[in-house]
């Protein structure tokens, strides 16, 4: 996903007019368990946190 976003950004940047505004590079897609400066401390499943118990019914409902 990240590589496709960067490739699209590069294509648009290279093919844009020189007088136009430059596009900002895309931000990476957030990964579970990885915190960055913007989401630090907001994720309830951050590394070091206790793993929540999941019931078999909830798993069955998730996987449909």
mmCIF file of C-alpha atoms in Angstrom, residues 17 19-20 27-28 46 51-52:
data_model
loop_
_atom_site.group_PDB
_atom_site.id
_atom_site.type_symbol
_atom_site.label_atom_id
_atom_site.label_comp_id
_atom_site.label_asym_id
_atom_site.label_seq_id
_atom_site.Cartn_x
_atom_site.Cartn_y
_atom_site.Cartn_z
ATOM 1 C CA UNK A 17 3.777 21.642 -14.243
ATOM 2 C CA UNK A 19 4.803 26.401 -11.846
ATOM 3 C CA UNK A 20 2.237 24.408 -9.847
ATOM 4 C CA UNK A 27 2.096 9.342 4.983
ATOM 5 C CA UNK A 28 2.627 5.621 5.609
ATOM 6 C CA UNK A 46 0.228 -0.671 22.150
ATOM 7 C CA UNK A 51 -3.559 -8.666 25.436
ATOM 8 C CA UNK A 52 -7.354 -8.574 25.815
#
